[in-house]
């Protein structure tokens, strides 16, 4: 039995955030960046590319446009994470964790995410709904879900 990849959620997710700049924009939004020029300055991304990526993230419901107007200025939009966007936090933390393990500078990672309450480092852990954790990658298997197309 082979589960078709036609309606794969991974493929659908990558269509939204799979391009390099998209997750970097989301990362910056988690750090409080809201305005176009601030994204551009922090990321060093071309304006046309940033516009395209922001449009994609807004269309996908990851970010929302919120109008603002500085005194004496024209109306503009800033970008805020939606609930859908906020739910990408574990994805970014998992990528950070993997990158720190395999790609960090010899001196170590450039940032360490910490729990606000106790200040201990945060890590992503796999667990099943029965509470067994941590699970290793080889302890997980894919099974057909209710939307699976079997080929």
PDB file of C-alpha atoms in Angstrom:
ATOM      1  CA  UNK A   1       0.000   0.000   0.000  1.00  0.00           C
ATOM      2  CA  UNK A   2       1.356   3.396  -0.997  1.00  0.00           C
ATOM      3  CA  UNK A   3      -0.041   6.679   0.325  1.00  0.00           C
ATOM      4  CA  UNK A   4      -0.337   9.125  -2.570  1.00  0.00           C
ATOM      5  CA  UNK A   5       1.466  12.448  -2.242  1.00  0.00           C
ATOM      6  CA  UNK A   6      -1.260  14.260  -4.213  1.00  0.00           C
ATOM      7  CA  UNK A   7      -2.821  15.795  -1.108  1.00  0.00           C
ATOM      8  CA  UNK A   8       0.205  15.697   1.198  1.00  0.00           C
ATOM      9  CA  UNK A   9       0.152  18.281   3.978  1.00  0.00           C
ATOM     10  CA  UNK A  10       3.950  18.586   3.847  1.00  0.00           C
ATOM     11  CA  UNK A  11       3.753  19.544   0.175  1.00  0.00           C
ATOM     12  CA  UNK A  12       0.976  22.015   0.888  1.00  0.00           C
ATOM     13  CA  UNK A  13       2.917  23.554   3.775  1.00  0.00           C
ATOM     14  CA  UNK A  14       6.037  23.876   1.643  1.00  0.00           C
ATOM     15  CA  UNK A  15       4.017  25.690  -1.010  1.00  0.00           C
ATOM     16  CA  UNK A  16       3.459  28.387   1.625  1.00  0.00           C
ATOM     17  CA  UNK A  17       6.694  28.444   3.671  1.00  0.00           C
ATOM     18  CA  UNK A  18       9.123  26.270   1.718  1.00  0.00           C
ATOM     19  CA  UNK A  19      10.949  29.094   0.024  1.00  0.00           C
ATOM     20  CA  UNK A  20      13.950  30.319   2.037  1.00  0.00           C
ATOM     21  CA  UNK A  21      12.767  33.878   2.592  1.00  0.00           C
ATOM     22  CA  UNK A  22       9.303  32.892   3.802  1.00  0.00           C
ATOM     23  CA  UNK A  23      10.415  31.286   7.053  1.00  0.00           C
ATOM     24  CA  UNK A  24      12.980  34.037   7.598  1.00  0.00           C
ATOM     25  CA  UNK A  25      10.164  36.588   7.344  1.00  0.00           C
ATOM     26  CA  UNK A  26       8.166  34.562   9.863  1.00  0.00           C
ATOM     27  CA  UNK A  27      11.237  34.383  12.130  1.00  0.00           C
ATOM     28  CA  UNK A  28      11.543  38.165  12.035  1.00  0.00           C
ATOM     29  CA  UNK A  29       7.819  38.545  12.761  1.00  0.00           C
ATOM     30  CA  UNK A  30       8.321  36.418  15.892  1.00  0.00           C
ATOM     31  CA  UNK A  31      11.037  38.897  16.884  1.00  0.00           C
ATOM     32  CA  UNK A  32       8.550  41.770  16.578  1.00  0.00           C
ATOM     33  CA  UNK A  33       9.251  43.045  13.071  1.00  0.00           C
ATOM     34  CA  UNK A  34       6.025  44.380  11.524  1.00  0.00           C
ATOM     35  CA  UNK A  35       6.899  46.875   8.808  1.00  0.00           C
ATOM     36  CA  UNK A  36       8.025  46.308   5.242  1.00  0.00           C
ATOM     37  CA  UNK A  37      11.187  48.415   5.489  1.00  0.00           C
ATOM     38  CA  UNK A  38      12.163  46.730   8.762  1.00  0.00           C
ATOM     39  CA  UNK A  39      11.849  43.283   7.165  1.00  0.00           C
ATOM     40  CA  UNK A  40      13.889  44.523   4.212  1.00  0.00           C
ATOM     41  CA  UNK A  41      16.607  46.022   6.409  1.00  0.00           C
ATOM     42  CA  UNK A  42      16.896  43.034   8.753  1.00  0.00           C
ATOM     43  CA  UNK A  43      16.901  40.419   5.977  1.00  0.00           C
ATOM     44  CA  UNK A  44      18.700  42.255   3.161  1.00  0.00           C
ATOM     45  CA  UNK A  45      16.008  41.031   0.752  1.00  0.00           C
ATOM     46  CA  UNK A  46      15.061  42.802  -2.483  1.00  0.00           C
ATOM     47  CA  UNK A  47      11.817  44.806  -2.261  1.00  0.00           C
ATOM     48  CA  UNK A  48      10.090  42.928  -5.080  1.00  0.00           C
ATOM     49  CA  UNK A  49      10.925  39.564  -3.553  1.00  0.00           C
ATOM     50  CA  UNK A  50       9.787  40.707  -0.108  1.00  0.00           C
ATOM     51  CA  UNK A  51       6.499  41.967  -1.550  1.00  0.00           C
ATOM     52  CA  UNK A  52       5.883  38.625  -3.230  1.00  0.00           C
ATOM     53  CA  UNK A  53       6.687  36.622  -0.098  1.00  0.00           C
ATOM     54  CA  UNK A  54       4.545  38.852   2.113  1.00  0.00           C
ATOM     55  CA  UNK A  55       1.639  38.504  -0.342  1.00  0.00           C
ATOM     56  CA  UNK A  56       2.002  34.711  -0.236  1.00  0.00           C
ATOM     57  CA  UNK A  57       2.095  34.636   3.569  1.00  0.00           C
ATOM     58  CA  UNK A  58      -0.937  36.937   3.796  1.00  0.00           C
ATOM     59  CA  UNK A  59      -2.871  34.879   1.219  1.00  0.00           C
ATOM     60  CA  UNK A  60      -2.089  31.718   3.191  1.00  0.00           C
ATOM     61  CA  UNK A  61      -3.286  33.280   6.444  1.00  0.00           C
ATOM     62  CA  UNK A  62       0.155  33.219   8.104  1.00  0.00           C
ATOM     63  CA  UNK A  63       0.349  37.008   8.331  1.00  0.00           C
ATOM     64  CA  UNK A  64      -2.325  39.670   8.212  1.00  0.00           C
ATOM     65  CA  UNK A  65      -2.064  43.219   6.954  1.00  0.00           C
ATOM     66  CA  UNK A  66      -2.951  45.860   9.524  1.00  0.00           C
ATOM     67  CA  UNK A  67      -3.139  49.478   8.354  1.00  0.00           C
ATOM     68  CA  UNK A  68      -1.222  52.186  10.178  1.00  0.00           C
ATOM     69  CA  UNK A  69      -0.328  55.806   9.533  1.00  0.00           C
ATOM     70  CA  UNK A  70       2.546  57.719  11.037  1.00  0.00           C
ATOM     71  CA  UNK A  71       1.829  61.397  11.767  1.00  0.00           C
ATOM     72  CA  UNK A  72       2.171  63.326   8.518  1.00  0.00           C
ATOM     73  CA  UNK A  73       2.711  60.136   6.531  1.00  0.00           C
ATOM     74  CA  UNK A  74       0.583  58.130   4.176  1.00  0.00           C
ATOM     75  CA  UNK A  75      -1.405  55.063   5.141  1.00  0.00           C
ATOM     76  CA  UNK A  76       0.647  51.883   5.035  1.00  0.00           C
ATOM     77  CA  UNK A  77       0.295  48.281   6.105  1.00  0.00           C
ATOM     78  CA  UNK A  78       2.221  46.398   8.722  1.00  0.00           C
ATOM     79  CA  UNK A  79       2.244  42.634   9.034  1.00  0.00           C
ATOM     80  CA  UNK A  80       1.255  40.655  12.107  1.00  0.00           C
ATOM     81  CA  UNK A  81       1.342  36.940  12.741  1.00  0.00           C
ATOM     82  CA  UNK A  82      -2.028  35.212  12.800  1.00  0.00           C
ATOM     83  CA  UNK A  83      -2.771  32.140  14.895  1.00  0.00           C
ATOM     84  CA  UNK A  84      -1.769  30.078  11.858  1.00  0.00           C
ATOM     85  CA  UNK A  85       1.520  31.961  11.737  1.00  0.00           C
ATOM     86  CA  UNK A  86       2.120  31.649  15.482  1.00  0.00           C
ATOM     87  CA  UNK A  87       1.677  27.887  15.130  1.00  0.00           C
ATOM     88  CA  UNK A  88       4.869  27.864  13.031  1.00  0.00           C
ATOM     89  CA  UNK A  89       6.966  28.519  16.167  1.00  0.00           C
ATOM     90  CA  UNK A  90       7.731  24.799  16.775  1.00  0.00           C
ATOM     91  CA  UNK A  91       8.698  24.420  13.096  1.00  0.00           C
ATOM     92  CA  UNK A  92      11.222  27.246  13.390  1.00  0.00           C
ATOM     93  CA  UNK A  93      12.507  25.890  16.695  1.00  0.00           C
ATOM     94  CA  UNK A  94      12.923  22.420  15.163  1.00  0.00           C
ATOM     95  CA  UNK A  95      14.876  23.895  12.237  1.00  0.00           C
ATOM     96  CA  UNK A  96      16.997  25.902  14.665  1.00  0.00           C
ATOM     97  CA  UNK A  97      17.663  22.812  16.773  1.00  0.00           C
ATOM     98  CA  UNK A  98      18.698  20.809  13.690  1.00  0.00           C
ATOM     99  CA  UNK A  99      20.846  23.675  12.390  1.00  0.00           C
ATOM    100  CA  UNK A 100      22.536  24.110  15.764  1.00  0.00           C
ATOM    101  CA  UNK A 101      23.355  20.411  15.878  1.00  0.00           C
ATOM    102  CA  UNK A 102      24.783  20.134  12.374  1.00  0.00           C
ATOM    103  CA  UNK A 103      25.574  23.605  11.029  1.00  0.00           C
ATOM    104  CA  UNK A 104      26.416  25.971  13.908  1.00  0.00           C
ATOM    105  CA  UNK A 105      29.688  27.873  14.021  1.00  0.00           C
ATOM    106  CA  UNK A 106      32.522  26.118  15.884  1.00  0.00           C
ATOM    107  CA  UNK A 107      31.977  28.544  18.786  1.00  0.00           C
ATOM    108  CA  UNK A 108      28.377  27.342  19.100  1.00  0.00           C
ATOM    109  CA  UNK A 109      24.899  28.548  18.222  1.00  0.00           C
ATOM    110  CA  UNK A 110      24.237  32.238  17.640  1.00  0.00           C
ATOM    111  CA  UNK A 111      21.041  32.268  19.702  1.00  0.00           C
ATOM    112  CA  UNK A 112      19.535  30.065  22.367  1.00  0.00           C
ATOM    113  CA  UNK A 113      15.742  30.091  22.763  1.00  0.00           C
ATOM    114  CA  UNK A 114      14.805  30.194  26.442  1.00  0.00           C
ATOM    115  CA  UNK A 115      11.633  29.635  28.445  1.00  0.00           C
ATOM    116  CA  UNK A 116      10.347  33.001  29.703  1.00  0.00           C
ATOM    117  CA  UNK A 117       9.446  31.650  33.146  1.00  0.00           C
ATOM    118  CA  UNK A 118      12.541  29.684  34.162  1.00  0.00           C
ATOM    119  CA  UNK A 119      15.100  30.852  31.555  1.00  0.00           C
ATOM    120  CA  UNK A 120      16.094  27.285  30.665  1.00  0.00           C
ATOM    121  CA  UNK A 121      16.835  26.465  26.991  1.00  0.00           C
ATOM    122  CA  UNK A 122      13.856  25.297  24.924  1.00  0.00           C
ATOM    123  CA  UNK A 123      13.954  22.235  22.669  1.00  0.00           C
ATOM    124  CA  UNK A 124      11.476  20.476  20.430  1.00  0.00           C
ATOM    125  CA  UNK A 125      10.626  16.931  21.523  1.00  0.00           C
ATOM    126  CA  UNK A 126       8.567  14.311  19.703  1.00  0.00           C
ATOM    127  CA  UNK A 127       5.874  12.642  21.760  1.00  0.00           C
ATOM    128  CA  UNK A 128       2.774  10.586  21.019  1.00  0.00           C
ATOM    129  CA  UNK A 129      -0.697  11.464  22.233  1.00  0.00           C
ATOM    130  CA  UNK A 130      -0.303   8.868  25.011  1.00  0.00           C
ATOM    131  CA  UNK A 131       2.540  10.986  26.415  1.00  0.00           C
ATOM    132  CA  UNK A 132       5.482   8.742  25.513  1.00  0.00           C
ATOM    133  CA  UNK A 133       8.505  10.958  24.997  1.00  0.00           C
ATOM    134  CA  UNK A 134      11.021  11.640  23.790  1.00  0.00           C
ATOM    135  CA  UNK A 135      10.544   9.600  20.648  1.00  0.00           C
ATOM    136  CA  UNK A 136      13.418   8.945  18.259  1.00  0.00           C
ATOM    137  CA  UNK A 137      12.909   9.430  14.526  1.00  0.00           C
ATOM    138  CA  UNK A 138      12.910   5.659  13.934  1.00  0.00           C
ATOM    139  CA  UNK A 139      10.092   5.221  16.486  1.00  0.00           C
ATOM    140  CA  UNK A 140       7.658   7.069  14.194  1.00  0.00           C
ATOM    141  CA  UNK A 141       5.915   5.651  11.136  1.00  0.00           C
ATOM    142  CA  UNK A 142       3.478   7.088   8.622  1.00  0.00           C
ATOM    143  CA  UNK A 143       0.014   5.569   8.452  1.00  0.00           C
ATOM    144  CA  UNK A 144      -2.927   6.532   6.246  1.00  0.00           C
ATOM    145  CA  UNK A 145      -5.196   9.229   7.668  1.00  0.00           C
ATOM    146  CA  UNK A 146      -8.844   9.893   6.842  1.00  0.00           C
ATOM    147  CA  UNK A 147      -7.862  12.022   3.826  1.00  0.00           C
ATOM    148  CA  UNK A 148      -5.321   9.545   2.437  1.00  0.00           C
ATOM    149  CA  UNK A 149      -5.438   8.610  -1.219  1.00  0.00           C
ATOM    150  CA  UNK A 150      -4.116   5.076  -1.595  1.00  0.00           C
ATOM    151  CA  UNK A 151      -2.429   4.027  -4.795  1.00  0.00           C
TER     152      UNK A 151
END
